[in-house]
PDB file of C-alpha atoms and ligand atoms in Angstrom:
ATOM      1  CA  MET Y   1     135.400 128.941 128.264  1.00  0.00           C
ATOM      2  CA  THR Y   2     133.326 125.804 127.948  1.00  0.00           C
ATOM      3  CA  PRO Y   3     135.279 122.930 129.543  1.00  0.00           C
ATOM      4  CA  ARG Y   4     136.650 120.252 127.209  1.00  0.00           C
ATOM      5  CA  HIS Y   5     134.810 116.958 126.974  1.00  0.00           C
ATOM      6  CA  PRO Y   6     136.418 114.136 128.914  1.00  0.00           C
ATOM      7  CA  ARG Y   7     138.144 111.670 126.550  1.00  0.00           C
ATOM      8  CA  ALA Y   8     137.165 108.046 125.934  1.00  0.00           C
ATOM      9  CA  PRO Y   9     139.017 105.398 123.929  1.00  0.00           C
ATOM     10  CA  LEU Y  10     137.734 104.961 120.378  1.00  0.00           C
ATOM     11  CA  LEU Y  11     135.976 101.636 119.949  1.00  0.00           C
ATOM     12  CA  PRO Y  12     136.939 100.875 116.346  1.00  0.00           C
ATOM     13  CA  TYR Y  13     134.512  98.914 114.211  1.00  0.00           C
ATOM     14  CA  GLN Y  14     136.434  95.981 112.803  1.00  0.00           C
ATOM     15  CA  PRO Y  15     134.587  94.082 110.075  1.00  0.00           C
ATOM     16  CA  PRO Y  16     135.364  90.385 109.863  1.00  0.00           C
ATOM     17  CA  ASP Y  17     136.452  90.777 106.221  1.00  0.00           C
ATOM     18  CA  PRO Y  18     139.306  92.784 104.728  1.00  0.00           C
ATOM     19  CA  PRO Y  19     138.263  96.341 103.817  1.00  0.00           C
ATOM     20  CA  GLU Y  20     137.960  95.625 100.085  1.00  0.00           C
ATOM     21  CA  ALA Y  21     135.468  92.813 100.701  1.00  0.00           C
ATOM     22  CA  ALA Y  22     133.588  94.700 103.421  1.00  0.00           C
ATOM     23  CA  ALA Y  23     133.296  97.852 101.290  1.00  0.00           C
ATOM     24  CA  ARG Y  24     132.190  95.847  98.296  1.00  0.00           C
ATOM     25  CA  ARG Y  25     129.538  93.963 100.261  1.00  0.00           C
ATOM     26  CA  PHE Y  26     128.096  97.202 101.606  1.00  0.00           C
ATOM     27  CA  CYS Y  27     128.062  98.700  98.106  1.00  0.00           C
ATOM     28  CA  GLU Y  28     126.218  95.665  96.761  1.00  0.00           C
ATOM     29  CA  ILE Y  29     123.591  95.987  99.481  1.00  0.00           C
ATOM     30  CA  MET Y  30     123.187  99.736  98.935  1.00  0.00           C
ATOM     31  CA  ALA Y  31     123.000  99.340  95.154  1.00  0.00           C
ATOM     32  CA  ARG Y  32     119.693  97.557  95.712  1.00  0.00           C
ATOM     33  CA  ARG Y  33     118.109 100.556  97.437  1.00  0.00           C
ATOM     34  CA  ARG Y  34     115.527 102.224  95.262  1.00  0.00           C
ATOM     35  CA  SER Y  35     113.006 104.951  95.804  1.00  0.00           C
ATOM     36  CA  VAL Y  36     109.635 103.272  96.134  1.00  0.00           C
ATOM     37  CA  ARG Y  37     106.345 104.972  95.278  1.00  0.00           C
ATOM     38  CA  MET Y  38     104.045 101.961  95.745  1.00  0.00           C
ATOM     39  CA  PHE Y  39     103.827 100.804  99.353  1.00  0.00           C
ATOM     40  CA  SER Y  40     102.043  97.853 100.937  1.00  0.00           C
ATOM     41  CA  ASP Y  41     100.082  98.375 104.147  1.00  0.00           C
ATOM     42  CA  ARG Y  42     102.098  95.601 105.826  1.00  0.00           C
ATOM     43  CA  PRO Y  43     102.867  96.895 109.324  1.00  0.00           C
ATOM     44  CA  VAL Y  44     106.313  97.894 110.537  1.00  0.00           C
ATOM     45  CA  SER Y  45     106.876  97.904 114.290  1.00  0.00           C
ATOM     46  CA  LEU Y  46     107.583 101.043 116.247  1.00  0.00           C
ATOM     47  CA  GLU Y  47     110.725  99.330 117.545  1.00  0.00           C
ATOM     48  CA  THR Y  48     112.043  99.025 113.982  1.00  0.00           C
ATOM     49  CA  VAL Y  49     111.369 102.688 113.310  1.00  0.00           C
ATOM     50  CA  GLU Y  50     113.086 103.639 116.549  1.00  0.00           C
ATOM     51  CA  TRP Y  51     116.249 101.717 115.619  1.00  0.00           C
ATOM     52  CA  ILE Y  52     116.277 103.339 112.184  1.00  0.00           C
ATOM     53  CA  ILE Y  53     115.938 106.803 113.690  1.00  0.00           C
ATOM     54  CA  ARG Y  54     118.651 105.980 116.251  1.00  0.00           C
ATOM     55  CA  SER Y  55     120.901 105.141 113.289  1.00  0.00           C
ATOM     56  CA  ALA Y  56     120.117 108.521 111.722  1.00  0.00           C
ATOM     57  CA  GLY Y  57     120.958 110.111 115.057  1.00  0.00           C
ATOM     58  CA  THR Y  58     124.474 108.635 114.957  1.00  0.00           C
ATOM     59  CA  ALA Y  59     125.345 111.033 112.118  1.00  0.00           C
ATOM     60  CA  PRO Y  60     128.121 113.564 112.492  1.00  0.00           C
ATOM     61  CA  SER Y  61     126.941 117.176 112.741  1.00  0.00           C
ATOM     62  CA  GLY Y  62     128.455 120.637 112.932  1.00  0.00           C
ATOM     63  CA  ALA Y  63     129.859 121.026 116.488  1.00  0.00           C
ATOM     64  CA  ASN Y  64     127.753 117.979 117.410  1.00  0.00           C
ATOM     65  CA  LYS Y  65     124.621 120.127 117.567  1.00  0.00           C
ATOM     66  CA  GLN Y  66     122.494 117.330 116.048  1.00  0.00           C
ATOM     67  CA  PRO Y  67     120.113 119.821 114.439  1.00  0.00           C
ATOM     68  CA  TRP Y  68     117.415 117.349 113.445  1.00  0.00           C
ATOM     69  CA  ARG Y  69     114.043 116.019 114.499  1.00  0.00           C
ATOM     70  CA  PHE Y  70     112.408 112.921 113.036  1.00  0.00           C
ATOM     71  CA  VAL Y  71     108.647 112.919 113.537  1.00  0.00           C
ATOM     72  CA  ALA Y  72     107.286 109.390 113.089  1.00  0.00           C
ATOM     73  CA  VAL Y  73     103.662 109.456 111.915  1.00  0.00           C
ATOM     74  CA  ALA Y  74     101.469 106.351 111.851  1.00  0.00           C
ATOM     75  CA  ASP Y  75      98.056 107.861 112.647  1.00  0.00           C
ATOM     76  CA  PRO Y  76      95.747 107.422 109.600  1.00  0.00           C
ATOM     77  CA  VAL Y  77      94.011 110.773 110.178  1.00  0.00           C
ATOM     78  CA  LEU Y  78      97.324 112.642 110.200  1.00  0.00           C
ATOM     79  CA  LYS Y  79      98.597 110.694 107.195  1.00  0.00           C
ATOM     80  CA  ARG Y  80      95.453 111.642 105.267  1.00  0.00           C
ATOM     81  CA  ARG Y  81      95.830 115.312 106.171  1.00  0.00           C
ATOM     82  CA  ILE Y  82      99.469 115.214 105.076  1.00  0.00           C
ATOM     83  CA  ARG Y  83      98.538 113.509 101.804  1.00  0.00           C
ATOM     84  CA  LEU Y  84      95.831 116.053 100.983  1.00  0.00           C
ATOM     85  CA  ALA Y  85      98.111 119.000 101.782  1.00  0.00           C
ATOM     86  CA  ALA Y  86     101.012 117.487  99.814  1.00  0.00           C
ATOM     87  CA  GLU Y  87      98.783 116.814  96.819  1.00  0.00           C
ATOM     88  CA  ALA Y  88      97.530 120.420  96.849  1.00  0.00           C
ATOM     89  CA  GLU Y  89     101.135 121.699  96.741  1.00  0.00           C
ATOM     90  CA  GLU Y  90     102.098 119.156  94.102  1.00  0.00           C
ATOM     91  CA  ARG Y  91      99.192 120.167  91.854  1.00  0.00           C
ATOM     92  CA  GLU Y  92     100.441 123.749  92.062  1.00  0.00           C
ATOM     93  CA  PHE Y  93     103.948 122.503  91.298  1.00  0.00           C
ATOM     94  CA  TYR Y  94     102.986 120.514  88.208  1.00  0.00           C
ATOM     95  CA  GLN Y  95     100.535 123.144  86.899  1.00  0.00           C
ATOM     96  CA  ARG Y  96     102.381 126.377  87.697  1.00  0.00           C
ATOM     97  CA  ARG Y  97     105.617 126.315  89.705  1.00  0.00           C
ATOM     98  CA  ALA Y  98     107.825 123.864  87.835  1.00  0.00           C
ATOM     99  CA  ASN Y  99     109.547 125.177  84.731  1.00  0.00           C
ATOM    100  CA  ALA Y 100     109.519 123.245  81.467  1.00  0.00           C
ATOM    101  CA  GLN Y 101     112.972 121.736  82.029  1.00  0.00           C
ATOM    102  CA  TRP Y 102     112.047 120.446  85.490  1.00  0.00           C
ATOM    103  CA  LEU Y 103     108.861 118.836  84.124  1.00  0.00           C
ATOM    104  CA  ALA Y 104     110.889 117.318  81.293  1.00  0.00           C
ATOM    105  CA  ASP Y 105     113.393 115.862  83.774  1.00  0.00           C
ATOM    106  CA  LEU Y 106     110.568 114.367  85.846  1.00  0.00           C
ATOM    107  CA  ALA Y 107     108.597 113.000  82.885  1.00  0.00           C
ATOM    108  CA  PRO Y 108     110.550 109.716  82.552  1.00  0.00           C
ATOM    109  CA  LEU Y 109     109.892 108.985  86.241  1.00  0.00           C
ATOM    110  CA  GLU Y 110     106.151 109.446  85.637  1.00  0.00           C
ATOM    111  CA  THR Y 111     105.636 111.113  88.998  1.00  0.00           C
ATOM    112  CA  THR Y 112     102.261 112.841  89.321  1.00  0.00           C
ATOM    113  CA  PRO Y 113     100.447 114.978  91.922  1.00  0.00           C
ATOM    114  CA  ASP Y 114      98.752 111.793  93.210  1.00  0.00           C
ATOM    115  CA  LYS Y 115     100.494 110.783  96.427  1.00  0.00           C
ATOM    116  CA  ALA Y 116      98.571 107.663  97.484  1.00  0.00           C
ATOM    117  CA  PHE Y 117     101.753 106.317  99.056  1.00  0.00           C
ATOM    118  CA  LEU Y 118     101.461 108.941 101.798  1.00  0.00           C
ATOM    119  CA  GLU Y 119      98.463 107.017 103.121  1.00  0.00           C
ATOM    120  CA  ALA Y 120      99.479 103.510 102.112  1.00  0.00           C
ATOM    121  CA  ALA Y 121     102.880 103.433 103.830  1.00  0.00           C
ATOM    122  CA  PRO Y 122     102.583 102.429 107.495  1.00  0.00           C
ATOM    123  CA  TRP Y 123     104.933 105.231 108.558  1.00  0.00           C
ATOM    124  CA  LEU Y 124     105.768 108.709 107.400  1.00  0.00           C
ATOM    125  CA  ILE Y 125     108.987 110.087 108.817  1.00  0.00           C
ATOM    126  CA  ALA Y 126     108.794 113.869 108.635  1.00  0.00           C
ATOM    127  CA  VAL Y 127     112.328 115.192 108.906  1.00  0.00           C
ATOM    128  CA  PHE Y 128     112.807 118.680 110.322  1.00  0.00           C
ATOM    129  CA  LYS Y 129     115.985 120.708 110.493  1.00  0.00           C
ATOM    130  CA  LEU Y 130     116.575 122.824 113.574  1.00  0.00           C
ATOM    131  CA  VAL Y 131     117.526 126.397 112.730  1.00  0.00           C
ATOM    132  CA  ARG Y 132     118.230 126.975 116.444  1.00  0.00           C
ATOM    133  CA  GLY Y 133     119.032 124.422 119.096  1.00  0.00           C
ATOM    134  CA  ASP Y 134     116.201 123.281 121.358  1.00  0.00           C
ATOM    135  CA  ASP Y 135     117.901 125.475 123.957  1.00  0.00           C
ATOM    136  CA  GLY Y 136     117.839 128.458 121.567  1.00  0.00           C
ATOM    137  CA  GLY Y 137     121.588 128.141 120.889  1.00  0.00           C
ATOM    138  CA  GLN Y 138     123.421 128.381 117.558  1.00  0.00           C
ATOM    139  CA  VAL Y 139     123.605 125.477 115.119  1.00  0.00           C
ATOM    140  CA  TYR Y 140     126.102 124.969 112.306  1.00  0.00           C
ATOM    141  CA  TYR Y 141     126.105 123.395 108.842  1.00  0.00           C
ATOM    142  CA  VAL Y 142     122.503 122.427 109.315  1.00  0.00           C
ATOM    143  CA  ASN Y 143     121.734 121.288 105.754  1.00  0.00           C
ATOM    144  CA  GLU Y 144     124.903 119.228 105.538  1.00  0.00           C
ATOM    145  CA  SER Y 145     124.272 117.654 108.936  1.00  0.00           C
ATOM    146  CA  VAL Y 146     120.631 116.782 108.332  1.00  0.00           C
ATOM    147  CA  GLY Y 147     121.432 115.532 104.828  1.00  0.00           C
ATOM    148  CA  ILE Y 148     123.989 113.117 106.232  1.00  0.00           C
ATOM    149  CA  ALA Y 149     121.557 111.964 108.934  1.00  0.00           C
ATOM    150  CA  VAL Y 150     118.898 111.292 106.305  1.00  0.00           C
ATOM    151  CA  GLY Y 151     121.413 109.298 104.277  1.00  0.00           C
ATOM    152  CA  LEU Y 152     122.009 107.097 107.293  1.00  0.00           C
ATOM    153  CA  LEU Y 153     118.274 106.788 107.851  1.00  0.00           C
ATOM    154  CA  LEU Y 154     117.717 105.613 104.265  1.00  0.00           C
ATOM    155  CA  ALA Y 155     120.586 103.138 104.581  1.00  0.00           C
ATOM    156  CA  ALA Y 156     119.305 101.834 107.937  1.00  0.00           C
ATOM    157  CA  ALA Y 157     115.791 101.338 106.566  1.00  0.00           C
ATOM    158  CA  HIS Y 158     117.173  99.541 103.508  1.00  0.00           C
ATOM    159  CA  HIS Y 159     119.390  97.382 105.718  1.00  0.00           C
ATOM    160  CA  ALA Y 160     116.239  96.367 107.651  1.00  0.00           C
ATOM    161  CA  GLY Y 161     114.568  95.293 104.381  1.00  0.00           C
ATOM    162  CA  LEU Y 162     112.319  98.341 104.222  1.00  0.00           C
ATOM    163  CA  ALA Y 163     111.651 100.753 101.397  1.00  0.00           C
ATOM    164  CA  THR Y 164     111.637 104.543 101.500  1.00  0.00           C
ATOM    165  CA  LEU Y 165     111.035 107.530  99.286  1.00  0.00           C
ATOM    166  CA  THR Y 166     112.759 110.862  99.735  1.00  0.00           C
ATOM    167  CA  HIS Y 167     109.768 113.087  99.065  1.00  0.00           C
ATOM    168  CA  THR Y 168     109.876 116.882  98.798  1.00  0.00           C
ATOM    169  CA  PRO Y 169     106.422 118.355  98.317  1.00  0.00           C
ATOM    170  CA  SER Y 170     107.322 121.991  97.915  1.00  0.00           C
ATOM    171  CA  PRO Y 171     106.781 124.165  99.862  1.00  0.00           C
ATOM    172  CA  MET Y 172     106.517 121.917 102.912  1.00  0.00           C
ATOM    173  CA  LYS Y 173     105.364 124.368 105.545  1.00  0.00           C
ATOM    174  CA  PHE Y 174     102.096 122.445 105.853  1.00  0.00           C
ATOM    175  CA  LEU Y 175     104.069 119.680 107.593  1.00  0.00           C
ATOM    176  CA  ALA Y 176     105.057 121.971 110.442  1.00  0.00           C
ATOM    177  CA  ASP Y 177     101.433 123.122 110.773  1.00  0.00           C
ATOM    178  CA  ILE Y 178      99.811 119.680 110.679  1.00  0.00           C
ATOM    179  CA  LEU Y 179     102.393 118.186 113.042  1.00  0.00           C
ATOM    180  CA  ARG Y 180     102.356 121.313 115.237  1.00  0.00           C
ATOM    181  CA  ARG Y 181     106.114 121.700 115.304  1.00  0.00           C
ATOM    182  CA  PRO Y 182     107.763 124.621 117.070  1.00  0.00           C
ATOM    183  CA  ALA Y 183     109.077 127.603 115.086  1.00  0.00           C
ATOM    184  CA  HIS Y 184     112.749 126.550 115.193  1.00  0.00           C
ATOM    185  CA  GLU Y 185     111.952 123.304 113.316  1.00  0.00           C
ATOM    186  CA  ARG Y 186     111.732 123.634 109.518  1.00  0.00           C
ATOM    187  CA  PRO Y 187     110.530 120.850 107.214  1.00  0.00           C
ATOM    188  CA  PHE Y 188     113.411 119.162 105.389  1.00  0.00           C
ATOM    189  CA  LEU Y 189     112.042 115.968 103.806  1.00  0.00           C
ATOM    190  CA  LEU Y 190     109.071 113.650 104.052  1.00  0.00           C
ATOM    191  CA  ILE Y 191     109.968 109.955 103.997  1.00  0.00           C
ATOM    192  CA  PRO Y 192     107.298 107.270 103.636  1.00  0.00           C
ATOM    193  CA  LEU Y 193     108.660 104.027 105.032  1.00  0.00           C
ATOM    194  CA  GLY Y 194     107.344 100.479 104.760  1.00  0.00           C
ATOM    195  CA  TYR Y 195     107.359  97.423 102.560  1.00  0.00           C
ATOM    196  CA  PRO Y 196     107.007  97.783  98.801  1.00  0.00           C
ATOM    197  CA  ALA Y 197     103.629  96.807  97.360  1.00  0.00           C
ATOM    198  CA  GLU Y 198     103.419  93.410  95.730  1.00  0.00           C
ATOM    199  CA  GLY Y 199     104.578  93.694  92.124  1.00  0.00           C
ATOM    200  CA  CYS Y 200     106.085  97.117  92.810  1.00  0.00           C
ATOM    201  CA  GLU Y 201     107.986  98.463  89.825  1.00  0.00           C
ATOM    202  CA  VAL Y 202     110.621 101.195  89.735  1.00  0.00           C
ATOM    203  CA  PRO Y 203     112.091 103.192  86.852  1.00  0.00           C
ATOM    204  CA  ASP Y 204     114.880 101.210  85.218  1.00  0.00           C
ATOM    205  CA  ILE Y 205     117.567 103.833  85.658  1.00  0.00           C
ATOM    206  CA  ALA Y 206     121.333 103.536  85.713  1.00  0.00           C
ATOM    207  CA  ARG Y 207     124.010 104.933  87.984  1.00  0.00           C
ATOM    208  CA  ARG Y 208     126.923 106.889  86.625  1.00  0.00           C
ATOM    209  CA  PRO Y 209     130.011 104.675  86.502  1.00  0.00           C
ATOM    210  CA  LEU Y 210     132.861 105.180  88.953  1.00  0.00           C
ATOM    211  CA  HIS Y 211     135.116 106.899  86.454  1.00  0.00           C
ATOM    212  CA  GLU Y 212     132.532 109.645  86.022  1.00  0.00           C
ATOM    213  CA  ILE Y 213     131.900 110.312  89.689  1.00  0.00           C
ATOM    214  CA  MET Y 214     135.417 109.799  91.029  1.00  0.00           C
ATOM    215  CA  ALA Y 215     138.488 111.862  90.213  1.00  0.00           C
ATOM    216  CA  ARG Y 216     142.061 111.127  91.262  1.00  0.00           C
ATOM    217  CA  ASP Y 217     144.544 113.656  92.462  1.00  0.00           C
ATOM    218  CA  LEU Y 218     147.122 114.811  89.960  1.00  0.00           C
ATOM    219  CA  GLY Y 219     150.103 114.186  92.279  1.00  0.00           C
TER     220      GLY Y 219
HETATM  221  C1  FMN D 301     116.384 115.537  97.799  1.00  0.00           C
HETATM  222  C2  FMN D 301     115.534 114.590  97.000  1.00  0.00           C
HETATM  223  C3  FMN D 301     114.228 114.938  96.714  1.00  0.00           C
HETATM  224  C4  FMN D 301     113.399 114.053  96.025  1.00  0.00           C
HETATM  225  N1  FMN D 301     112.078 114.376  95.834  1.00  0.00           N
HETATM  226  C5  FMN D 301     111.244 113.473  95.286  1.00  0.00           C
HETATM  227  C6  FMN D 301     109.843 113.715  95.231  1.00  0.00           C
HETATM  228  O1  FMN D 301     109.354 114.751  95.714  1.00  0.00           O
HETATM  229  N2  FMN D 301     109.045 112.788  94.661  1.00  0.00           N
HETATM  230  C7  FMN D 301     109.539 111.615  94.166  1.00  0.00           C
HETATM  231  O2  FMN D 301     108.761 110.807  93.664  1.00  0.00           O
HETATM  232  N3  FMN D 301     110.872 111.330  94.222  1.00  0.00           N
HETATM  233  C8  FMN D 301     111.722 112.227  94.792  1.00  0.00           C
HETATM  234  N4  FMN D 301     113.061 111.929  94.901  1.00  0.00           N
HETATM  235  C9  FMN D 301     113.550 110.616  94.457  1.00  0.00           C
HETATM  236  C10 FMN D 301     114.395 110.691  93.188  1.00  0.00           C
HETATM  237  O3  FMN D 301     113.566 110.868  92.065  1.00  0.00           O
HETATM  238  C11 FMN D 301     115.193 109.394  93.098  1.00  0.00           C
HETATM  239  O4  FMN D 301     116.077 109.311  94.189  1.00  0.00           O
HETATM  240  C12 FMN D 301     116.001 109.285  91.803  1.00  0.00           C
HETATM  241  O5  FMN D 301     115.136 109.225  90.702  1.00  0.00           O
HETATM  242  C13 FMN D 301     116.909 108.058  91.824  1.00  0.00           C
HETATM  243  O6  FMN D 301     116.136 106.907  91.996  1.00  0.00           O
HETATM  244  P1  FMN D 301     116.410 105.865  93.177  1.00  0.00           P
HETATM  245  O7  FMN D 301     116.311 106.624  94.488  1.00  0.00           O
HETATM  246  O8  FMN D 301     115.358 104.806  93.029  1.00  0.00           O
HETATM  247  O9  FMN D 301     117.786 105.318  93.010  1.00  0.00           O
HETATM  248  C14 FMN D 301     113.902 112.814  95.579  1.00  0.00           C
HETATM  249  C15 FMN D 301     115.238 112.483  95.863  1.00  0.00           C
HETATM  250  C16 FMN D 301     116.033 113.343  96.579  1.00  0.00           C
HETATM  251  C17 FMN D 301     117.436 112.924  96.923  1.00  0.00           C
END
């Protein structure tokens, strides 16, 4: 039997405001997050990126296995190689792989195989999921765990005034090859991170209202 962890007192986070006001303020901040596809080359410090990745690393995970790796890429040569490989996959996607419905759903966003933002953004965070622990051990609920960690990463970047895009060039195996990741790390998402370009525009889309996304119990 593995011994139990020693216990420590919970250090509750107590916002200065009542929960209604605190929750509302956070919602108002998060409602301003948007996926950005036009990045400026304004630098972002490594320290900032490290804090953002630490935030992602605070996520809960199945049996606390923390099955994630965040590879922070700033090297222009690597960014170019990633862009070229992503664009090759995306051309395949738009010309052959995507079905008509998928292309129709993407059309209003006007996304194209051109991925200039992969070179323009000062950082690319390549997110990998671990299908085995670094010690070769089992991992649990990997997609759920890494998805939650990425959510925290996006929120942390936004909170720091930075923009991101959750990008999924598919398939993404090229990321593991270019970044020379070990076999137990599988590409999950590619996240350019930086400041939006001057005059950056985003699709004017709406969120579903609360009554559509929330249901109440019938008790
Ligand atoms: C899992 C996932 C994959 C996505 N893949 C792409 C992508 O490959 N390229 C892209 O331009 N946007 C991608 N997006 C961004 C969505 O298009 C975007 O989140 C959605 O249109 C809502 O816009 P918003 O993030 O600005 O609120 C992806 C988002 C998610 C969550």
